[in-house]
PDB file of C-alpha atoms in Angstrom:
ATOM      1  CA  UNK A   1     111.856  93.342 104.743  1.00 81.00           C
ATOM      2  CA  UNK A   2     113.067  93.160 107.888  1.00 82.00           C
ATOM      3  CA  UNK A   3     109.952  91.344 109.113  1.00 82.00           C
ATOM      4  CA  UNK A   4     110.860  88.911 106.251  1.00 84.00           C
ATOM      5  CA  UNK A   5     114.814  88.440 107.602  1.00 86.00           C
ATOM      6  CA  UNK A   6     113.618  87.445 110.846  1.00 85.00           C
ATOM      7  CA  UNK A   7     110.646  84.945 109.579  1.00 82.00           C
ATOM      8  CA  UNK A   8     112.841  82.796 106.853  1.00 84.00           C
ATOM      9  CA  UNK A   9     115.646  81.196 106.985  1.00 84.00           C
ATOM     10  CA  UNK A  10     118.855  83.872 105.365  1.00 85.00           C
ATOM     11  CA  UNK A  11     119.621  80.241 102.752  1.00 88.00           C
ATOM     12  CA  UNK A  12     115.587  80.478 101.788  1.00 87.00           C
ATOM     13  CA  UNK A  13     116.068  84.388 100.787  1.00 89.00           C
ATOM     14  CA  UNK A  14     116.159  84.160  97.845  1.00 88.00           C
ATOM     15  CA  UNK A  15     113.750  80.749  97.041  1.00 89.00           C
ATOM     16  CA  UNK A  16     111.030  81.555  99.883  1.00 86.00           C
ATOM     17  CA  UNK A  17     111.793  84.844 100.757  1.00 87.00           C
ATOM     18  CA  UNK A  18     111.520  86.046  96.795  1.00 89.00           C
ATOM     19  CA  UNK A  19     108.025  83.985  96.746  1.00 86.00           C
ATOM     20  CA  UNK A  20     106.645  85.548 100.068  1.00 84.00           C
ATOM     21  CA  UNK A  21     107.275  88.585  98.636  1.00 87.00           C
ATOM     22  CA  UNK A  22     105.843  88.267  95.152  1.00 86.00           C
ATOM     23  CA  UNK A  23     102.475  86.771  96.606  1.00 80.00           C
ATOM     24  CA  UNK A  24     102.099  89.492  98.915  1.00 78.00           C
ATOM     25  CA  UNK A  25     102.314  91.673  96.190  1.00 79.00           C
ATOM     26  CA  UNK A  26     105.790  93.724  97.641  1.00 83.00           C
ATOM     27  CA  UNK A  27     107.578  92.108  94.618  1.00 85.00           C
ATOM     28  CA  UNK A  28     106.595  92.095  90.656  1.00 86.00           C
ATOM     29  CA  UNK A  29     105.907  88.329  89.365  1.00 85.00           C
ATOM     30  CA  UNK A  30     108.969  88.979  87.034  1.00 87.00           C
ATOM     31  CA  UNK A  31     110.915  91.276  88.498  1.00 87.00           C
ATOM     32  CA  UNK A  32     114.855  91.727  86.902  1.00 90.00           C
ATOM     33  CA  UNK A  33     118.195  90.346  88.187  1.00 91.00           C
ATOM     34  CA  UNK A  34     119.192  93.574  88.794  1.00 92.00           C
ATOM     35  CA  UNK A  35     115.635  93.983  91.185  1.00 89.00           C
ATOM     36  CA  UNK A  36     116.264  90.711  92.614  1.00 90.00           C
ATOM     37  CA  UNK A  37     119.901  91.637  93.602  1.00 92.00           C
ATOM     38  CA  UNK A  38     118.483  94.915  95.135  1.00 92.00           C
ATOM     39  CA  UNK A  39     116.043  93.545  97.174  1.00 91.00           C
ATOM     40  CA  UNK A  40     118.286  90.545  98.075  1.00 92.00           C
ATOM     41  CA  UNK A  41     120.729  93.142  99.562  1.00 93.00           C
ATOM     42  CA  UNK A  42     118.325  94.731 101.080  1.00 91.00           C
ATOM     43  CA  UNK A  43     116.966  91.918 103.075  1.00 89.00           C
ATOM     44  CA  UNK A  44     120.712  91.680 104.009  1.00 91.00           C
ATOM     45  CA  UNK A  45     121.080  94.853 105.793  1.00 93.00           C
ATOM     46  CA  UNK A  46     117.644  94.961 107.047  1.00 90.00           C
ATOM     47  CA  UNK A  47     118.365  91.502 109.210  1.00 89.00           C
ATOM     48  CA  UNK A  48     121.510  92.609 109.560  1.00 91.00           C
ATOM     49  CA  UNK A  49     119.807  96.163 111.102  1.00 91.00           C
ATOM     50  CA  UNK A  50     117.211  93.899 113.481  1.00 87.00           C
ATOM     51  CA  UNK A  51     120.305  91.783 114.794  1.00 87.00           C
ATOM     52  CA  UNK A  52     122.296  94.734 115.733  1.00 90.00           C
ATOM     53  CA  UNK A  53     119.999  97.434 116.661  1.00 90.00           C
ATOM     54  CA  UNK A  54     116.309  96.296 116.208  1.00 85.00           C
ATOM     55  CA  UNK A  55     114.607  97.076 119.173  1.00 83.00           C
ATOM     56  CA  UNK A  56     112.643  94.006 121.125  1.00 81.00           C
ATOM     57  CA  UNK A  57     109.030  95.786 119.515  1.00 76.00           C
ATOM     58  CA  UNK A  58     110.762  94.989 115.838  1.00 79.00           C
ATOM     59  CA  UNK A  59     111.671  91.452 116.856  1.00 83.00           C
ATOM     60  CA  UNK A  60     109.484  88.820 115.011  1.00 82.00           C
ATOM     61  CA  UNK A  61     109.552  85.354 115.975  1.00 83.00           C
ATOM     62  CA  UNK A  62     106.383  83.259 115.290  1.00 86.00           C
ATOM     63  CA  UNK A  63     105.354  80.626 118.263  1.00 88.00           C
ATOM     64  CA  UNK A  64     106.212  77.141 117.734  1.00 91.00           C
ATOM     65  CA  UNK A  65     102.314  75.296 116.812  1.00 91.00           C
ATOM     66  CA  UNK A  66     102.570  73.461 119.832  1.00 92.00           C
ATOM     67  CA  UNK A  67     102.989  76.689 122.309  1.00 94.00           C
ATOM     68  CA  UNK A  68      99.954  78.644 119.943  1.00 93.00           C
ATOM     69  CA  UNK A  69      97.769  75.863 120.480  1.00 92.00           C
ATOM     70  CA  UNK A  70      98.233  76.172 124.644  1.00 93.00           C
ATOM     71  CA  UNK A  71      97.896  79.987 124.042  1.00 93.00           C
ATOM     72  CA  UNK A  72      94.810  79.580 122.454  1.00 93.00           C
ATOM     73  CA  UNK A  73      93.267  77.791 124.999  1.00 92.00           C
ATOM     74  CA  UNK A  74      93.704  80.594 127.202  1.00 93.00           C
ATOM     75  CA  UNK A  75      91.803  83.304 124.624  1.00 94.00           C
ATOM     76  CA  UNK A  76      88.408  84.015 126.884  1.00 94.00           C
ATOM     77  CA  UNK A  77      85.353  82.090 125.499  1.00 91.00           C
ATOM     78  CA  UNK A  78      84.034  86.192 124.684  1.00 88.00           C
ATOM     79  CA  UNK A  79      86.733  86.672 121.986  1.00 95.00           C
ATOM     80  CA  UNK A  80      86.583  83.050 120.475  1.00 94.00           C
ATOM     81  CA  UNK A  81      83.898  84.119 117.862  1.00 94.00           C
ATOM     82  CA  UNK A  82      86.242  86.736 116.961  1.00 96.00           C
ATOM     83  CA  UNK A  83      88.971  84.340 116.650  1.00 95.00           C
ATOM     84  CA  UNK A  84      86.814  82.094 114.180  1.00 95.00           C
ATOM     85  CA  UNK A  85      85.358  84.851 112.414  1.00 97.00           C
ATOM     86  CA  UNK A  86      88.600  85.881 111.832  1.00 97.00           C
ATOM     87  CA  UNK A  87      89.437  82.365 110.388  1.00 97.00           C
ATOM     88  CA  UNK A  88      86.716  82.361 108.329  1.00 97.00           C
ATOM     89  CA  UNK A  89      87.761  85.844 106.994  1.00 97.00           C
ATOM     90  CA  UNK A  90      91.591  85.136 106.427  1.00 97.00           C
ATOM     91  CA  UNK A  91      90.758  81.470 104.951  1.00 96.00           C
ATOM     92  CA  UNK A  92      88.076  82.646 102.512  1.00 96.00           C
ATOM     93  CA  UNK A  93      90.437  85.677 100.901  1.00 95.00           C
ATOM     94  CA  UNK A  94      91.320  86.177  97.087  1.00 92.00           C
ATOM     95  CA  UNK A  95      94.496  87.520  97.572  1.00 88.00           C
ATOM     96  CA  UNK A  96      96.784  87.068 100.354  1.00 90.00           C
ATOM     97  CA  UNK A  97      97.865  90.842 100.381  1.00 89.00           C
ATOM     98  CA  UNK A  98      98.650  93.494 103.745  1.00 90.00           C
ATOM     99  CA  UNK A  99      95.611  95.069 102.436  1.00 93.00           C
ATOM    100  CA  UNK A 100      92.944  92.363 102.597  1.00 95.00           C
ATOM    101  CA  UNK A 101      94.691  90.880 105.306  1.00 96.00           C
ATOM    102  CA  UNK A 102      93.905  94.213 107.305  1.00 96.00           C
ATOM    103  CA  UNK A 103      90.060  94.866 106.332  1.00 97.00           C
ATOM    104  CA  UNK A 104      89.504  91.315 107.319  1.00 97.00           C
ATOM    105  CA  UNK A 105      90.882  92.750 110.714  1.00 97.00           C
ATOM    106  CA  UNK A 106      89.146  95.396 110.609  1.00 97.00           C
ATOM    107  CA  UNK A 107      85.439  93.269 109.700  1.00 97.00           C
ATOM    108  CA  UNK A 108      86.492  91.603 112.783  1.00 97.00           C
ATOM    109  CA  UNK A 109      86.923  94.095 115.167  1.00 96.00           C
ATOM    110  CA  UNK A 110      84.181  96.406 113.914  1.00 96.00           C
ATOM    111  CA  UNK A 111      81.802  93.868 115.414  1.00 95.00           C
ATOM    112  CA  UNK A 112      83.697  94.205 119.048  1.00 94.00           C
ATOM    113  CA  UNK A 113      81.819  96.123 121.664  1.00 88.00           C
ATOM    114  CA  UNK A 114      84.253  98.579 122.934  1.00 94.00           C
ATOM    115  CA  UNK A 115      87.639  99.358 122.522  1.00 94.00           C
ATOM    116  CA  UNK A 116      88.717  96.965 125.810  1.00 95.00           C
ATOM    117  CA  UNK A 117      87.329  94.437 123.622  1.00 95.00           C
ATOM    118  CA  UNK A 118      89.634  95.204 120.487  1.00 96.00           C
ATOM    119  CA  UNK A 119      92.601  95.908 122.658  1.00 95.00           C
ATOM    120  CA  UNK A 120      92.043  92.286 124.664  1.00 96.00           C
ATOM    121  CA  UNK A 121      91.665  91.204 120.750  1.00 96.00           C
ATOM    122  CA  UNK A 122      94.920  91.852 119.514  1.00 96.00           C
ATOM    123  CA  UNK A 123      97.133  91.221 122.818  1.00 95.00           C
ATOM    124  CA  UNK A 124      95.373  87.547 122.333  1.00 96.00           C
ATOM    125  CA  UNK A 125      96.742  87.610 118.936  1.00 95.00           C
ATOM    126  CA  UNK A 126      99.815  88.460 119.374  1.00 94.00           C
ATOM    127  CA  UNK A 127      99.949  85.954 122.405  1.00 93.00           C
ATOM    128  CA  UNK A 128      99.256  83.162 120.392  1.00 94.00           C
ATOM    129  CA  UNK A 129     101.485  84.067 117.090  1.00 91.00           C
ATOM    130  CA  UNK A 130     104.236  85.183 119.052  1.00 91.00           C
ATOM    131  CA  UNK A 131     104.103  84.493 122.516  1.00 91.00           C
ATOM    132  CA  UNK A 132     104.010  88.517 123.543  1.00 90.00           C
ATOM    133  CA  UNK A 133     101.193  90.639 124.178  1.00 87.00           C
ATOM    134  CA  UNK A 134     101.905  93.380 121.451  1.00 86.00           C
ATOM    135  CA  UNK A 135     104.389  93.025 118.014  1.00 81.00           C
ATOM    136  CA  UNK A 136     104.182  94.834 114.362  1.00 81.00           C
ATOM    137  CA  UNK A 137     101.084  95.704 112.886  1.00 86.00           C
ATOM    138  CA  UNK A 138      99.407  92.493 111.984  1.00 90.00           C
ATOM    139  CA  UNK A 139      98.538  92.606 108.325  1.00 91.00           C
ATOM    140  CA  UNK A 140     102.238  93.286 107.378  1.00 86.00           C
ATOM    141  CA  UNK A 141     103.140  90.493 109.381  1.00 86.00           C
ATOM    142  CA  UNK A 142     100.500  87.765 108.192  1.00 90.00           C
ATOM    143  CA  UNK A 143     100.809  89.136 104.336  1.00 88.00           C
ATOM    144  CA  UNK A 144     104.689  87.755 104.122  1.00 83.00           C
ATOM    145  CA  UNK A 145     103.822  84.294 105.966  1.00 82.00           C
ATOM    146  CA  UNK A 146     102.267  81.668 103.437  1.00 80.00           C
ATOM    147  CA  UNK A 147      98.574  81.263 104.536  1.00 86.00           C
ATOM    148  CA  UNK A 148      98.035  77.868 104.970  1.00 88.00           C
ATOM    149  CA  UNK A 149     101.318  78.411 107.875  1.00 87.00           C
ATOM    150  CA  UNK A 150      99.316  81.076 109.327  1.00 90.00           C
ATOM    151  CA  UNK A 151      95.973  79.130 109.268  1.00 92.00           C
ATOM    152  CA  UNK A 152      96.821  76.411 111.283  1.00 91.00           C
ATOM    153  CA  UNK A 153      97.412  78.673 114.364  1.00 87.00           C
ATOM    154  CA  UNK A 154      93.802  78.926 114.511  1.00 88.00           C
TER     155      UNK A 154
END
């Protein structure tokens, strides 16, 4: 949730935030007022947590398009397959769930040739969605972004 507090807008919480949630499968499609009240407080104090005390690791704050697409440029011509492959993974799932999210990772950098490869991998990643070399595991972090949003940093 805090991941969530940081990505939308505190007025979208409970529109946006509610349907991030429910498609990545952390929230029932019909969950109660009384749930709904629970996890809107929650959300409260968890962006309330980051602000205050959230170290700079738990700080989320997606690239604008126009800075990922000069970051990509900059991803080595060796790791572009993985880039697309990954594309092709992410844009072909079922279900845009943590868990999917992270074998499609995982099919991805299986194929790498060492772990250099993987680690150059993900600092890319995280260059180009948020402008750092490292951040929060990166299925929890795509799963609560709407797909199409995530797609076009590709």
């Amino acid at each position: 949730l805090a991941i969530l507090a940081q990505i939308v807008p505190r007025e979208k919480w409970s529109s946006d935030g509610v349907a991030r949630l429910r498609a990545s499968g952390h929230l029932g499609e019909n969950p109660t007022a009384y749930g709904l009240k629970r996890v809107l407080g929650i959300l409260e104090r968890a962006g309330r947590w980051v602000e205050k005390y959230g170290p700079s690791e738990l700080r989320v704050q997606l690239l604008p398009l126009s800075d990922a697409e000069k970051m990509t440029s900059t991803v080595p011509s060796a790791l572009k397959e993985a880039f697309r492959d990954l594309y092709e993974r992410l844009s072909s799932l079922d279900s845009w769930r943590e868990e999917s999210i992270k074998e499609a990772f995982m099919a991805v950098t299986s194929k790498l040739s060492s772990e250099d490869a993987i680690e150059s991998f993900y600092a890319y990643f995280y260059r180009v969605f948020t402008g750092r070399e490292s951040g929060l595991r990166a299925a929890p972090l795509l799963s609560i972004v709407v797909r199409d949003s995530i797609l076009r940093y590709f």
